[in-house]
Short mmCIF file of C-alpha atoms and ligand atoms in Angstrom, two decimals:
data_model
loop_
_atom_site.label_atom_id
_atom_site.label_comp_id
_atom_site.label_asym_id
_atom_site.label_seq_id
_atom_site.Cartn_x
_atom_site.Cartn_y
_atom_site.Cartn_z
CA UNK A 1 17.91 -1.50 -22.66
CA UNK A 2 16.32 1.32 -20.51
CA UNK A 3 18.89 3.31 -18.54
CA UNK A 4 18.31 2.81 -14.67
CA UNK A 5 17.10 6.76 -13.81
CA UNK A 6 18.81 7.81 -10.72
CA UNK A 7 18.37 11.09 -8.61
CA UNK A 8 21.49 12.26 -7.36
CA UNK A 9 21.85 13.71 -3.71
CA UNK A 10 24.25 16.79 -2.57
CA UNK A 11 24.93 17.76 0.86
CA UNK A 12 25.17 21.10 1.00
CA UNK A 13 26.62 21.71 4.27
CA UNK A 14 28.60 18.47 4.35
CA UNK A 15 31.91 17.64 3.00
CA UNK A 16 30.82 14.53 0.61
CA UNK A 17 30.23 13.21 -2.58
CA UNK A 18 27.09 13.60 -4.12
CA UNK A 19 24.78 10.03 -3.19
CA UNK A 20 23.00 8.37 -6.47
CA UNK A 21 19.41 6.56 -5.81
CA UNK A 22 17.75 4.66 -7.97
CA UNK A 23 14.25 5.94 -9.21
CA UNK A 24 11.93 3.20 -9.45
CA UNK A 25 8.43 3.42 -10.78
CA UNK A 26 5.28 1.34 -10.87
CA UNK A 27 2.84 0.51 -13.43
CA UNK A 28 1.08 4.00 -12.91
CA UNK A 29 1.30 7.07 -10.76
CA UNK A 30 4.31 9.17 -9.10
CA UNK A 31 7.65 7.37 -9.46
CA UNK A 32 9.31 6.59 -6.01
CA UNK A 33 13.26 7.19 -5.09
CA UNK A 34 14.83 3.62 -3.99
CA UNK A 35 16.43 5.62 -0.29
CA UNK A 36 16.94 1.99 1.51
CA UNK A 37 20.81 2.75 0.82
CA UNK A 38 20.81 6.27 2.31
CA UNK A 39 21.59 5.17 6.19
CA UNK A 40 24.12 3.35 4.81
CA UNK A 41 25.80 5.86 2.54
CA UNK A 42 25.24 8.85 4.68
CA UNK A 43 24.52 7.75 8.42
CA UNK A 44 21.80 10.46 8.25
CA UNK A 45 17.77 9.45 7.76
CA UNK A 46 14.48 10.62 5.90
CA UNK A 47 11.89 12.68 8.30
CA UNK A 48 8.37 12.18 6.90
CA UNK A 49 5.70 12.37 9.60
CA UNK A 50 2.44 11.40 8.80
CA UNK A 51 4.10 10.09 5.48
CA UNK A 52 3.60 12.08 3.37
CA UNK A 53 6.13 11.36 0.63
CA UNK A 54 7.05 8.30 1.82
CA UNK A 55 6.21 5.04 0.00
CA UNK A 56 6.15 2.23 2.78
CA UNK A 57 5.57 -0.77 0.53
CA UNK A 58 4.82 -1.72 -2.68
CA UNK A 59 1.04 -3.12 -3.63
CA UNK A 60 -0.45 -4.50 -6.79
CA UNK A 61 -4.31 -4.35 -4.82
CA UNK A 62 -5.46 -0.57 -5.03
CA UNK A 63 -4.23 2.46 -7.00
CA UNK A 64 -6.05 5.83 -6.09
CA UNK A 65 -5.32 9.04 -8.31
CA UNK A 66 -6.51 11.67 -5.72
CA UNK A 67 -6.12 14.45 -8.76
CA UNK A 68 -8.00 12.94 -11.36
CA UNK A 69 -10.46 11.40 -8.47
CA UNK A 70 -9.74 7.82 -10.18
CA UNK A 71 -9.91 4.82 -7.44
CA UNK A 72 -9.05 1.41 -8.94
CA UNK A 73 -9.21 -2.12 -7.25
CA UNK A 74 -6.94 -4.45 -9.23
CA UNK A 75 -7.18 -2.29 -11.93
CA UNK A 76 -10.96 -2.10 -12.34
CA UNK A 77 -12.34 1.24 -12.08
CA UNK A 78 -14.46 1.85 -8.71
CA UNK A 79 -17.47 2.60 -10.71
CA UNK A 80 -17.47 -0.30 -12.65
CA UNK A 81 -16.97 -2.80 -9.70
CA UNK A 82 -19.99 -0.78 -7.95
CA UNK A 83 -22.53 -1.40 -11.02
CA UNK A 84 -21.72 -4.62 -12.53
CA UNK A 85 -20.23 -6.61 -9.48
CA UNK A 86 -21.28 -7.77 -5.88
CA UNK A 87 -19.51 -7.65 -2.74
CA UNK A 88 -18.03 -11.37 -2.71
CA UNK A 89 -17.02 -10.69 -5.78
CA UNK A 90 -15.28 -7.89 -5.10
CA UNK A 91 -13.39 -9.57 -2.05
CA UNK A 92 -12.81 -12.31 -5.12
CA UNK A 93 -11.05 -9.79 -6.66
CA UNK A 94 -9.18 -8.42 -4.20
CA UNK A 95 -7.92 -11.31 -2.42
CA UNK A 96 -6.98 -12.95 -5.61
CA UNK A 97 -6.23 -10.65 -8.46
CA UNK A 98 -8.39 -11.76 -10.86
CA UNK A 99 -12.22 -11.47 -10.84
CA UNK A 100 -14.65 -14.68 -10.61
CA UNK A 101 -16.00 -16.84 -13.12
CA UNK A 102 -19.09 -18.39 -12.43
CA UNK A 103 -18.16 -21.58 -11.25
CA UNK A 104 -15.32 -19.82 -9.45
CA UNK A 105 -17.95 -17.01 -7.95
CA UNK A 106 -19.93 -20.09 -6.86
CA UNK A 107 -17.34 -21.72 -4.97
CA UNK A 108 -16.47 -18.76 -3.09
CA UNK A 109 -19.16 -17.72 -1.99
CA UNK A 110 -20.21 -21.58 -0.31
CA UNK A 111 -16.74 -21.11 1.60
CA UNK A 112 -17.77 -18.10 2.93
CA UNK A 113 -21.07 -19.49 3.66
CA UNK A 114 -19.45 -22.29 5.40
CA UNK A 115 -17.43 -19.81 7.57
CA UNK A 116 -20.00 -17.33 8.65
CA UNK A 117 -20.81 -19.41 12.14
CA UNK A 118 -18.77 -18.18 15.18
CA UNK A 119 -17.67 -21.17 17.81
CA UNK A 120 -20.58 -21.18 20.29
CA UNK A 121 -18.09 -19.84 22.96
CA UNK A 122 -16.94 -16.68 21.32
CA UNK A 123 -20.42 -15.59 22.80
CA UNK A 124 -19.24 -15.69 26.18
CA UNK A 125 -17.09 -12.81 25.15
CA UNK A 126 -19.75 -10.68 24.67
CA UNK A 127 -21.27 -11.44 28.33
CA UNK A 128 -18.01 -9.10 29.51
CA UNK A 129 -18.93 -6.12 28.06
CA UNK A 130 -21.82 -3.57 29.17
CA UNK A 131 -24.63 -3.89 27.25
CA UNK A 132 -23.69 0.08 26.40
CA UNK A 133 -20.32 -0.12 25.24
CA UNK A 134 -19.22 1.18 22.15
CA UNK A 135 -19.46 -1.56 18.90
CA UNK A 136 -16.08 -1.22 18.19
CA UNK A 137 -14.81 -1.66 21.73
CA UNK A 138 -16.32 -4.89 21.39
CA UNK A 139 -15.22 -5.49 17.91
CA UNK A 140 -11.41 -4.79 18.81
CA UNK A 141 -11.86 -7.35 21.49
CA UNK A 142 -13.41 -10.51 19.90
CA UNK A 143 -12.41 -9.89 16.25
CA UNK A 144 -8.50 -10.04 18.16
CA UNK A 145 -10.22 -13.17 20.55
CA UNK A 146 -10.47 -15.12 17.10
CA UNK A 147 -7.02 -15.63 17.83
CA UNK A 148 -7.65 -18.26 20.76
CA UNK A 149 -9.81 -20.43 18.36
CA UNK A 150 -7.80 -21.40 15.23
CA UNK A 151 -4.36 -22.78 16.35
CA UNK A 152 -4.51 -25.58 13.89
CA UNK A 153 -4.23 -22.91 10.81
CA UNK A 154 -2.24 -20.33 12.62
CA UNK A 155 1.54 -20.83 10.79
CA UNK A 156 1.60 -17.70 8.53
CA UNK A 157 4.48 -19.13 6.56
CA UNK A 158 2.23 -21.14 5.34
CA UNK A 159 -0.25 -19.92 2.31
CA UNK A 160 -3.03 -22.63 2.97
CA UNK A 161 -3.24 -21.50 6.21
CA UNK A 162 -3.63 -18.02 5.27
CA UNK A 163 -6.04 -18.10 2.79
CA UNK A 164 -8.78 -20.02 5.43
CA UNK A 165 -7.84 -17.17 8.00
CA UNK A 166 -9.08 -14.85 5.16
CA UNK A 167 -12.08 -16.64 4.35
CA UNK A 168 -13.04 -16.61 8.43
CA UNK A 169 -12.41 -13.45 8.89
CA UNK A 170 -14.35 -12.34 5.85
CA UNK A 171 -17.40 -14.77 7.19
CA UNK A 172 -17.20 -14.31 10.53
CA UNK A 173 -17.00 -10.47 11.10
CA UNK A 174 -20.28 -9.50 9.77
CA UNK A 175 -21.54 -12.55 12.57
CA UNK A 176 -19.86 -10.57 14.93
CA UNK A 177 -20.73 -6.99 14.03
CA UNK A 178 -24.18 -8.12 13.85
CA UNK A 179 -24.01 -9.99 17.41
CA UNK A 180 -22.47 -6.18 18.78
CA UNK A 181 -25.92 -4.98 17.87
CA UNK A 182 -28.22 -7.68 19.47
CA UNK A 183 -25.95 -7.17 22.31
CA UNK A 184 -26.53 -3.94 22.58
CA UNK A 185 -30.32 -3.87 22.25
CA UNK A 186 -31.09 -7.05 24.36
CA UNK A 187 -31.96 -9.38 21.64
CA UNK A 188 -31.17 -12.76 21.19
CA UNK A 189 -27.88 -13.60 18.24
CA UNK A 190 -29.39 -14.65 14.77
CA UNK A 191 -27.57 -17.68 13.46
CA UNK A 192 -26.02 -17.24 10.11
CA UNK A 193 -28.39 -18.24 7.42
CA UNK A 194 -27.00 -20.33 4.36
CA UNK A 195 -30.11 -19.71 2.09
CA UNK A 196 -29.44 -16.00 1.52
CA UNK A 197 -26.53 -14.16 0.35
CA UNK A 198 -23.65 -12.27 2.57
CA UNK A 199 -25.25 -8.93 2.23
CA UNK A 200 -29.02 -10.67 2.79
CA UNK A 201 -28.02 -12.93 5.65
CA UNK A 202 -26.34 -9.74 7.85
CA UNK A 203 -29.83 -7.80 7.02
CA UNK A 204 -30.87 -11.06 8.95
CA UNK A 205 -28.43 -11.64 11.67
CA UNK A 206 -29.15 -7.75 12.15
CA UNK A 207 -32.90 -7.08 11.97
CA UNK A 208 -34.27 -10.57 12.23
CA UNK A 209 -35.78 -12.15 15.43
CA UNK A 210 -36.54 -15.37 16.76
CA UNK A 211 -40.17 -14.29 17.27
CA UNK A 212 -41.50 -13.42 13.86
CA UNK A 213 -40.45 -13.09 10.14
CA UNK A 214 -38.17 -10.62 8.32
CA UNK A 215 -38.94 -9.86 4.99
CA UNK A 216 -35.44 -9.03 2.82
CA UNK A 217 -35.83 -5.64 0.55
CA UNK A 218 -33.46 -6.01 -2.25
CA UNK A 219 -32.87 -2.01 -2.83
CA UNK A 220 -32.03 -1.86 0.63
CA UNK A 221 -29.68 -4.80 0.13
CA UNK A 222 -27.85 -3.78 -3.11
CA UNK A 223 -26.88 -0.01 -1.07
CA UNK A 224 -25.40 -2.13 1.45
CA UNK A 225 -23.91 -4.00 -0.68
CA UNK A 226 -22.78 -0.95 -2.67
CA UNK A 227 -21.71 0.46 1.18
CA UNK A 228 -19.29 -2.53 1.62
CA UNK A 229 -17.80 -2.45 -2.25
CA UNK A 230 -16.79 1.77 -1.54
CA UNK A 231 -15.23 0.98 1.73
CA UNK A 232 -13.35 -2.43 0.51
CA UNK A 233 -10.07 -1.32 0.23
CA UNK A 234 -8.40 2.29 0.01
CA UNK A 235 -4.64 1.20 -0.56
CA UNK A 236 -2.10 2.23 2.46
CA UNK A 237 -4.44 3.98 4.90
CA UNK A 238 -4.06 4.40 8.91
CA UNK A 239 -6.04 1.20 9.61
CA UNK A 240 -3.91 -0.86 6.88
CA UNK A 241 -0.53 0.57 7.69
CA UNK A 242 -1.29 -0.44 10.95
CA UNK A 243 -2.98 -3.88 10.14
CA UNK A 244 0.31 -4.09 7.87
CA UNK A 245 2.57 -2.76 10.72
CA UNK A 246 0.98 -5.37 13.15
CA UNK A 247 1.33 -8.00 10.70
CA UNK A 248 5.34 -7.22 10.05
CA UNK A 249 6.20 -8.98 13.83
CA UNK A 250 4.87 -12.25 12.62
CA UNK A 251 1.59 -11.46 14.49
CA UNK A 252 -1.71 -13.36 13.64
CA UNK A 253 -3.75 -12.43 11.02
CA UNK A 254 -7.17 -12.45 14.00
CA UNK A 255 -4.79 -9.83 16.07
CA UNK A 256 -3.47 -7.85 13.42
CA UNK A 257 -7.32 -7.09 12.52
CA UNK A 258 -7.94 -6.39 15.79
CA UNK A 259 -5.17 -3.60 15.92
CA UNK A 260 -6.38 -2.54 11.95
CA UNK A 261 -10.47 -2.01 13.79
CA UNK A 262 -8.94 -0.06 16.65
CA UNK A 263 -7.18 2.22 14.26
CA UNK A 264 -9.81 2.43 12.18
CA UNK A 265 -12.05 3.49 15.61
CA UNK A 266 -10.70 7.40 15.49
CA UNK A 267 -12.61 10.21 14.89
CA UNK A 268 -9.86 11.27 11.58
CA UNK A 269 -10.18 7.70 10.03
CA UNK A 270 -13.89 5.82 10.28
CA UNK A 271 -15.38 8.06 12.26
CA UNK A 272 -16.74 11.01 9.48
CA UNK A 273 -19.80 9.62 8.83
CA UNK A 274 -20.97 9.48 12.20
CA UNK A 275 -19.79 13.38 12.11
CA UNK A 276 -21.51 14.69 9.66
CA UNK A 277 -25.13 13.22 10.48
CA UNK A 278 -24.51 14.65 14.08
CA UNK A 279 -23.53 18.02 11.78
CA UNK A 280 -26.39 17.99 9.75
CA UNK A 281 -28.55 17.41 12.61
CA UNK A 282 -27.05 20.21 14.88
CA UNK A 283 -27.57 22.35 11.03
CA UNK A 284 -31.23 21.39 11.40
CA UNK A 285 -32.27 23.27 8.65
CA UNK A 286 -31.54 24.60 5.05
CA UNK A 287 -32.12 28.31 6.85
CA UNK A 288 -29.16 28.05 8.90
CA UNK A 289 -26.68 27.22 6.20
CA UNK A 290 -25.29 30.16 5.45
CA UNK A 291 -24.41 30.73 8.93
CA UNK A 292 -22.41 27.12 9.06
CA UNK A 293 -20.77 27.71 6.10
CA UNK A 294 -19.24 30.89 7.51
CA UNK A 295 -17.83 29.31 10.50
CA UNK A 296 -16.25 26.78 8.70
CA UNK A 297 -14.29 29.19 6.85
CA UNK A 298 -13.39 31.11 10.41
CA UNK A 299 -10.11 30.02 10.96
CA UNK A 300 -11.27 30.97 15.08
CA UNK A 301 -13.40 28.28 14.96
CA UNK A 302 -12.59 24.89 15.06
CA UNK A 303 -15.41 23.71 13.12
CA UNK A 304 -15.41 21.78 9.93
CA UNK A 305 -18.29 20.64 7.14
CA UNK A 306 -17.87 16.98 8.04
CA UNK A 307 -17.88 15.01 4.54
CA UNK A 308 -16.02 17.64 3.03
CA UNK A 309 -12.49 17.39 1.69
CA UNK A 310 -9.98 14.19 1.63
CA UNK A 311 -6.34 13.89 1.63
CA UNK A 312 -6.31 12.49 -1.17
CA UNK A 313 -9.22 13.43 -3.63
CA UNK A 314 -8.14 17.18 -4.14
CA UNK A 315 -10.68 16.93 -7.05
CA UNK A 316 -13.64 14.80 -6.23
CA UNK A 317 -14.34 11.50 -4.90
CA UNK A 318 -15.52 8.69 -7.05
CA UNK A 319 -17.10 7.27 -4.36
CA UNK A 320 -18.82 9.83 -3.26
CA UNK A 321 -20.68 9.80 -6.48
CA UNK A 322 -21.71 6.08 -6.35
CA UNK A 323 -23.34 7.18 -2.92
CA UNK A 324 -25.19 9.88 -3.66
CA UNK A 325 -26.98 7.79 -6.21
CA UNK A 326 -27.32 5.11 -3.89
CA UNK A 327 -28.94 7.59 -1.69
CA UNK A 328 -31.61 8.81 -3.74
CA UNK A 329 -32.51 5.00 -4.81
CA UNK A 330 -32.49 4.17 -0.95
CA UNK A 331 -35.11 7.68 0.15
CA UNK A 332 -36.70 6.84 -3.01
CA UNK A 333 -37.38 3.43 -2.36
CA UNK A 334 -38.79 3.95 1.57
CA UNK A 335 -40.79 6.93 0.07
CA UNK A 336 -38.25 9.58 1.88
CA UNK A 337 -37.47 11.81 -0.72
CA UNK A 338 -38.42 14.28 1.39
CA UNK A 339 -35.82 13.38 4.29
CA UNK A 340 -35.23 16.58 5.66
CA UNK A 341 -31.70 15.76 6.22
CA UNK A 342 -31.20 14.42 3.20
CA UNK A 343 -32.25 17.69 1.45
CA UNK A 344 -30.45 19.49 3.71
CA UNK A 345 -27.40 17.73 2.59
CA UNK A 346 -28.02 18.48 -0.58
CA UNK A 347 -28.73 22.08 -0.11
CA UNK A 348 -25.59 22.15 1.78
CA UNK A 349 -23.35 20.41 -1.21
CA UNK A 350 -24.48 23.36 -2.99
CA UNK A 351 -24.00 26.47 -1.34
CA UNK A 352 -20.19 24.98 -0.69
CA UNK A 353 -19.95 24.01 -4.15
CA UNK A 354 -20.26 27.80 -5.42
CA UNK A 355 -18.99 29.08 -2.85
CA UNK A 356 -14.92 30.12 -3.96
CA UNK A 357 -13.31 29.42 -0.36
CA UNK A 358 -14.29 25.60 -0.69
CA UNK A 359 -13.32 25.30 -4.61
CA UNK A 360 -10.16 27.04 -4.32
CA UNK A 361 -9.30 24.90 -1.71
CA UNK A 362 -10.41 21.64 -3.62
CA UNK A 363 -12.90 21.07 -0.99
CA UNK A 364 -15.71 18.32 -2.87
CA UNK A 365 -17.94 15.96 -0.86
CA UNK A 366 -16.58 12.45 0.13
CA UNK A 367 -17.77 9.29 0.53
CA UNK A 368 -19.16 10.01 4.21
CA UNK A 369 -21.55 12.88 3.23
CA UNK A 370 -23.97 10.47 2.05
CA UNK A 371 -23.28 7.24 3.67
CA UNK A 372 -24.39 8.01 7.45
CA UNK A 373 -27.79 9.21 5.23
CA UNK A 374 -27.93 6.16 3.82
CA UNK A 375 -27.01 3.82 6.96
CA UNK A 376 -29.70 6.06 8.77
CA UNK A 377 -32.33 5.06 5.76
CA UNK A 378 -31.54 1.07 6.41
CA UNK A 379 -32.21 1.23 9.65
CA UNK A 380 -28.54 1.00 11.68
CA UNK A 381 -27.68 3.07 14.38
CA UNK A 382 -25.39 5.46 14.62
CA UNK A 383 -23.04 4.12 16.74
CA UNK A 384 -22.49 1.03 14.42
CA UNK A 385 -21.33 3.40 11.08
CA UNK A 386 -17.73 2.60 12.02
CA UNK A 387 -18.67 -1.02 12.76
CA UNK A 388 -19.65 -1.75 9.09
CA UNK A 389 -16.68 0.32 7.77
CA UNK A 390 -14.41 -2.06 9.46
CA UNK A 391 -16.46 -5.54 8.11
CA UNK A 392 -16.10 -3.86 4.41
CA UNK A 393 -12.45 -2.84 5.15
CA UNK A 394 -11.90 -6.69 6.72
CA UNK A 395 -10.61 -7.80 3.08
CA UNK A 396 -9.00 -4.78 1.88
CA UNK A 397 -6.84 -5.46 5.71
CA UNK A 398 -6.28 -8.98 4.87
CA UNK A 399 -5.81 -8.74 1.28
CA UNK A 400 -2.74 -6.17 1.82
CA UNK A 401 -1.62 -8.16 5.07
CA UNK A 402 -1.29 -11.52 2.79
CA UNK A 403 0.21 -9.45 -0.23
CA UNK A 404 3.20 -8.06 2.77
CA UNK A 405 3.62 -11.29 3.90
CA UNK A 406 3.97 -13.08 0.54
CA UNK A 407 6.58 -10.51 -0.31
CA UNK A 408 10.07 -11.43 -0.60
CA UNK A 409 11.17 -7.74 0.69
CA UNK A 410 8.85 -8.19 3.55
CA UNK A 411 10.93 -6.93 6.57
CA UNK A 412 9.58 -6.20 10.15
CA UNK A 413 8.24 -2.63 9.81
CA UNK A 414 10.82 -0.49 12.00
CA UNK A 415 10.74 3.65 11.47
CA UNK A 416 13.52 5.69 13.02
CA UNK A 417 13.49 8.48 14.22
CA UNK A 418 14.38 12.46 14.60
CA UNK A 419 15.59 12.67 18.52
CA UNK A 420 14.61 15.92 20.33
CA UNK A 421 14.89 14.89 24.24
CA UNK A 422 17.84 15.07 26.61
CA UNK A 423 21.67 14.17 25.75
CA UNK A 424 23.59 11.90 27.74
CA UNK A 425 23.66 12.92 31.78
CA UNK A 426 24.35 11.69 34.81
CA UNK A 427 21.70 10.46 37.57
CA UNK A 428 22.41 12.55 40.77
CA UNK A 429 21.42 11.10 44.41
CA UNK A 430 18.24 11.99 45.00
CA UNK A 431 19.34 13.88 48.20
CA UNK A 432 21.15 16.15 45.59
CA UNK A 433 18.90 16.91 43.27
CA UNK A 434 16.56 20.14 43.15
N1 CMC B 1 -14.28 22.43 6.15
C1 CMC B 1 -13.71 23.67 6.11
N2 CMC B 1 -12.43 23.89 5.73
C2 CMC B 1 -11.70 22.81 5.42
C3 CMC B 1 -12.24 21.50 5.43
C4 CMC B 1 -13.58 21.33 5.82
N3 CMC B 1 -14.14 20.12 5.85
N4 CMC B 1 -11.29 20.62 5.06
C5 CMC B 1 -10.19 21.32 4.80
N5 CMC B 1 -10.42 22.66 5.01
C6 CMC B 1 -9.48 23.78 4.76
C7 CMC B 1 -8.41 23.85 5.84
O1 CMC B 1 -8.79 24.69 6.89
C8 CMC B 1 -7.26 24.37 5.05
O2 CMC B 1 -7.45 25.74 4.84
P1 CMC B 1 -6.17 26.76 4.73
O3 CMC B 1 -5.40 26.32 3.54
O4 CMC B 1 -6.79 28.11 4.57
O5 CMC B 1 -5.42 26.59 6.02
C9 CMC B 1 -7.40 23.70 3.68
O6 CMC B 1 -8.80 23.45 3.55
C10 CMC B 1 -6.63 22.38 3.54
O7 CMC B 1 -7.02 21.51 4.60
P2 CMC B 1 -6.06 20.47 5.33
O8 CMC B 1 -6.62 20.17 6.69
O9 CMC B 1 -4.65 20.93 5.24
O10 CMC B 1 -6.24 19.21 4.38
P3 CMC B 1 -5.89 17.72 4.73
O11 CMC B 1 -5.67 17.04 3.45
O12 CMC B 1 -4.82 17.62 5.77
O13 CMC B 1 -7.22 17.18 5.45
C11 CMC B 1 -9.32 16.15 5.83
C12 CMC B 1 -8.16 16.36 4.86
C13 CMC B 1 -10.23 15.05 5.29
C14 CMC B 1 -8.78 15.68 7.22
C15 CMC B 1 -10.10 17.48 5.99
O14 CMC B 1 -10.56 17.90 4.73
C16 CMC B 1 -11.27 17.37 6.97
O15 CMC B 1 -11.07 17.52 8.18
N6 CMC B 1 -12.51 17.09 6.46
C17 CMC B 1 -13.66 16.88 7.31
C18 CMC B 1 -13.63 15.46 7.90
C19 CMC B 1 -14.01 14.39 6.90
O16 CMC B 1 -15.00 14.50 6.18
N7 CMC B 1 -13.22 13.30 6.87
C20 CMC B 1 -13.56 12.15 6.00
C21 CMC B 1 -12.47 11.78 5.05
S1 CMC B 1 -13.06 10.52 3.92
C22 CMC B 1 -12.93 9.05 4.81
C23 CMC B 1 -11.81 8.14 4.35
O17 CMC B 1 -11.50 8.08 3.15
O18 CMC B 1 -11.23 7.45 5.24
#
């Protein structure tokens, strides 16, 4: 039998024992020490802000090697999944473990069909917004209003009840990002449309109109598809931690997405793409690179190459790969090879790429150096990049929150803390004080 490994803990400045904790470790990557006992042993806690050495869970969905630049979902390698799979069956995979067979694929993929219509009321909601607000002010608002509408299937004790929550949400957010958009231009909602696939039918619910025809382009299609499969899951995140945080109290599965979108709102977290199109717009041209790269080494100046570095990839990232060659197919298909922003990018991937203050640092494109390119290419704004981030990340949220909740350790999420403020004083009349 394998002896239990144990790291042993001295106090250097205390008069104790030594403390033993177990080392546990997964099926791959760093081993973890067990500390749940070390409150109890030694009154004291761990201080990790920002977490970085600090397991908060255990997961069997995604494993990322940040060194080697490996990202898998259930095991299957990123690149794989990308080439040989498509979206719903990703989700498939995610949700349950196990990829699809045929008849299995099939299945799914009706459910989800039959899920994709909103009730007819949830488009009151959108009458209380301005017609300008942000998407995902609007998304953090009615994806949490789902809430109101499924009371029936709300008893998250219950697995049944869980698994249609997933298949709604997974349905019904793409309706919803979709209606943000028509909102915000003035058009009529599109209706979910059971003839054509998920990627397809939010092309549809996006571009379509009541007035005329909208003819599908299947390159365009597969990229978004491709978009959705990158962004699917990336293991404990800010958005998930928080989705997963949320999800600890008991809370909903509709409300705990609701927190997961407005994490995933900041500038840090979903917002990169959007930043580096604005970047390599206020770059302009291949001329002026030189002089952006040296400000981004200026430690005076606070700016950055967007789409440049991760905290994790300190090698490359894998998606970032899949992207770029989903952006040439995408320019290439619309006859944009020429994009000037697009070359610019690539000029700009470069430069950085020899030059040694970037590859000392392990600074390599990520997956948001091409995909505001390629969101530009299909035709969405802007301001919805973070919008479709959130529907791809909808099953990677609800995968982990059903994977915390089916979890026999499963405990309300509850940090401590290191307190800084005031010690115990006394409150002096007011007429006294200073
Ligand atoms: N441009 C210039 N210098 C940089 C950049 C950059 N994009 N990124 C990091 N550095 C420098 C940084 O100044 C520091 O230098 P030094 O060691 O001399 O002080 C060193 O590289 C390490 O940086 P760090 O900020 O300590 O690294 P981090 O792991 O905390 O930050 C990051 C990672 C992604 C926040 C950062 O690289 C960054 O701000 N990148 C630009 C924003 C971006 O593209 N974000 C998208 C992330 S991918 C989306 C997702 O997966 O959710």
């Amino acid at each position: 039998m394998e002896k239990q490994r144990k790291v042993i803990l001295s106090f250097s400045d205390r008069d104790r024992e030594p403390i033993e904790f177990p080392i546990l470790s997964g099926t791959t990557g760093p081993d973890v020490i067990d500390i749940r006992s070390l409150h109890g042993k030694s009154g004291m806690f761990t201080y990790d802000p920002g977490y970085l050495s600090t397991a908060s869970c255990t997961s069997q969905i995604t494993y990322i090697d940040g060194e080697a630049g490996v990202l898998l979902y259930r095991g299957y390698p990123i690149e794989q999944l990308a080439k040989q799979c498509d979206f719903l069956e990703v989700c498939y995979l995610l949700l349950n473990g196990e990829l699809p067979n045929a008849t299995q694929k099939t299945k799914f993929d009706d459910t989800i069909k039959r899920h994709s219509m909103v009730h007819d009321q949830l488009a009151s909601f959108f009458k209380g917004f301005r017609r300008d607000a942000h998407p995902m002010a609007v998304m953090v608002g009615v994806v949490g209003a789902l809430s109101a509408f499924y009371h029936e299937a709300m008893d998250i004790s219950d697995a049944s009840h869980r698994e249609v929550s997933a298949y709604r949400l997974i349905a019904k957010v793409p309706t919803i990002v979709a209606m943000c958009y028509k909102y915000n231009i003035g058009q009529p909602f599109m209706y979910p449309r059971n003839a054509l696939n998920y990627v397809e039918n939010f092309f549809h619910m996006m571009f379509a109109t009541p007035a005329g025809d909208y003819k599908l382009n299947p390159v365009l299609v597969r990229a978004l598809d491709r978009i959705l499969i990158l962004h699917a899951d990336h293991e404990q995140n800010a958005s998930t931690s928080t989705v997963r945080l949320a999800g600890s109290s008991g809370a909903n599965p509709f409300a705990c997405l609701s927190a997961g979108i407005a994490c995933l709102w900041g500038p840090a977290h979903g917002g990169a793409n959007e930043a580096c199109l604005n970047m390599l717009g206020q770059i302009g041209d291949v001329s002026r690179i030189g002089e952006y790269i040296k400000r981004a080494k200026d430690k005076d100046d606070p700016f950055r190459l967007m789409g440049f570095g991760h905290r994790v990839y300190k090698n490359y990232d894998p998606r970032a790969k899949l992207m770029r060659e989903t952006c040439h197919e995408v320019l290439n298909e619309l006859g944009l090879q020429n994009d000037r922003l697009f070359k610019l990018a690539l000029a700009l991937e470069k430069v950085a790429l020899e030059d040694e203050y970037f590859t000392s640092r392990k600074l390599y494109p990520n997956v948001d150096f091409y995909s505001g390119i390629v969101q530009r290419a299909l035709g969405i704004p802007v301001s919805m990049f973070t919008a479709i981030f959130a529907l791809a990340r909808t099953v990677g949220w609800i995968a982990q929150w059903n994977e915390m909740i089916s979890d026999p350790e499963y405990r309300i999420g509850r940090p401590r803390q290191l307190y800084n403020g005031a010690v115990k004083r006394d409150v002096v009349p007011i007429s006294q004080r200073k």
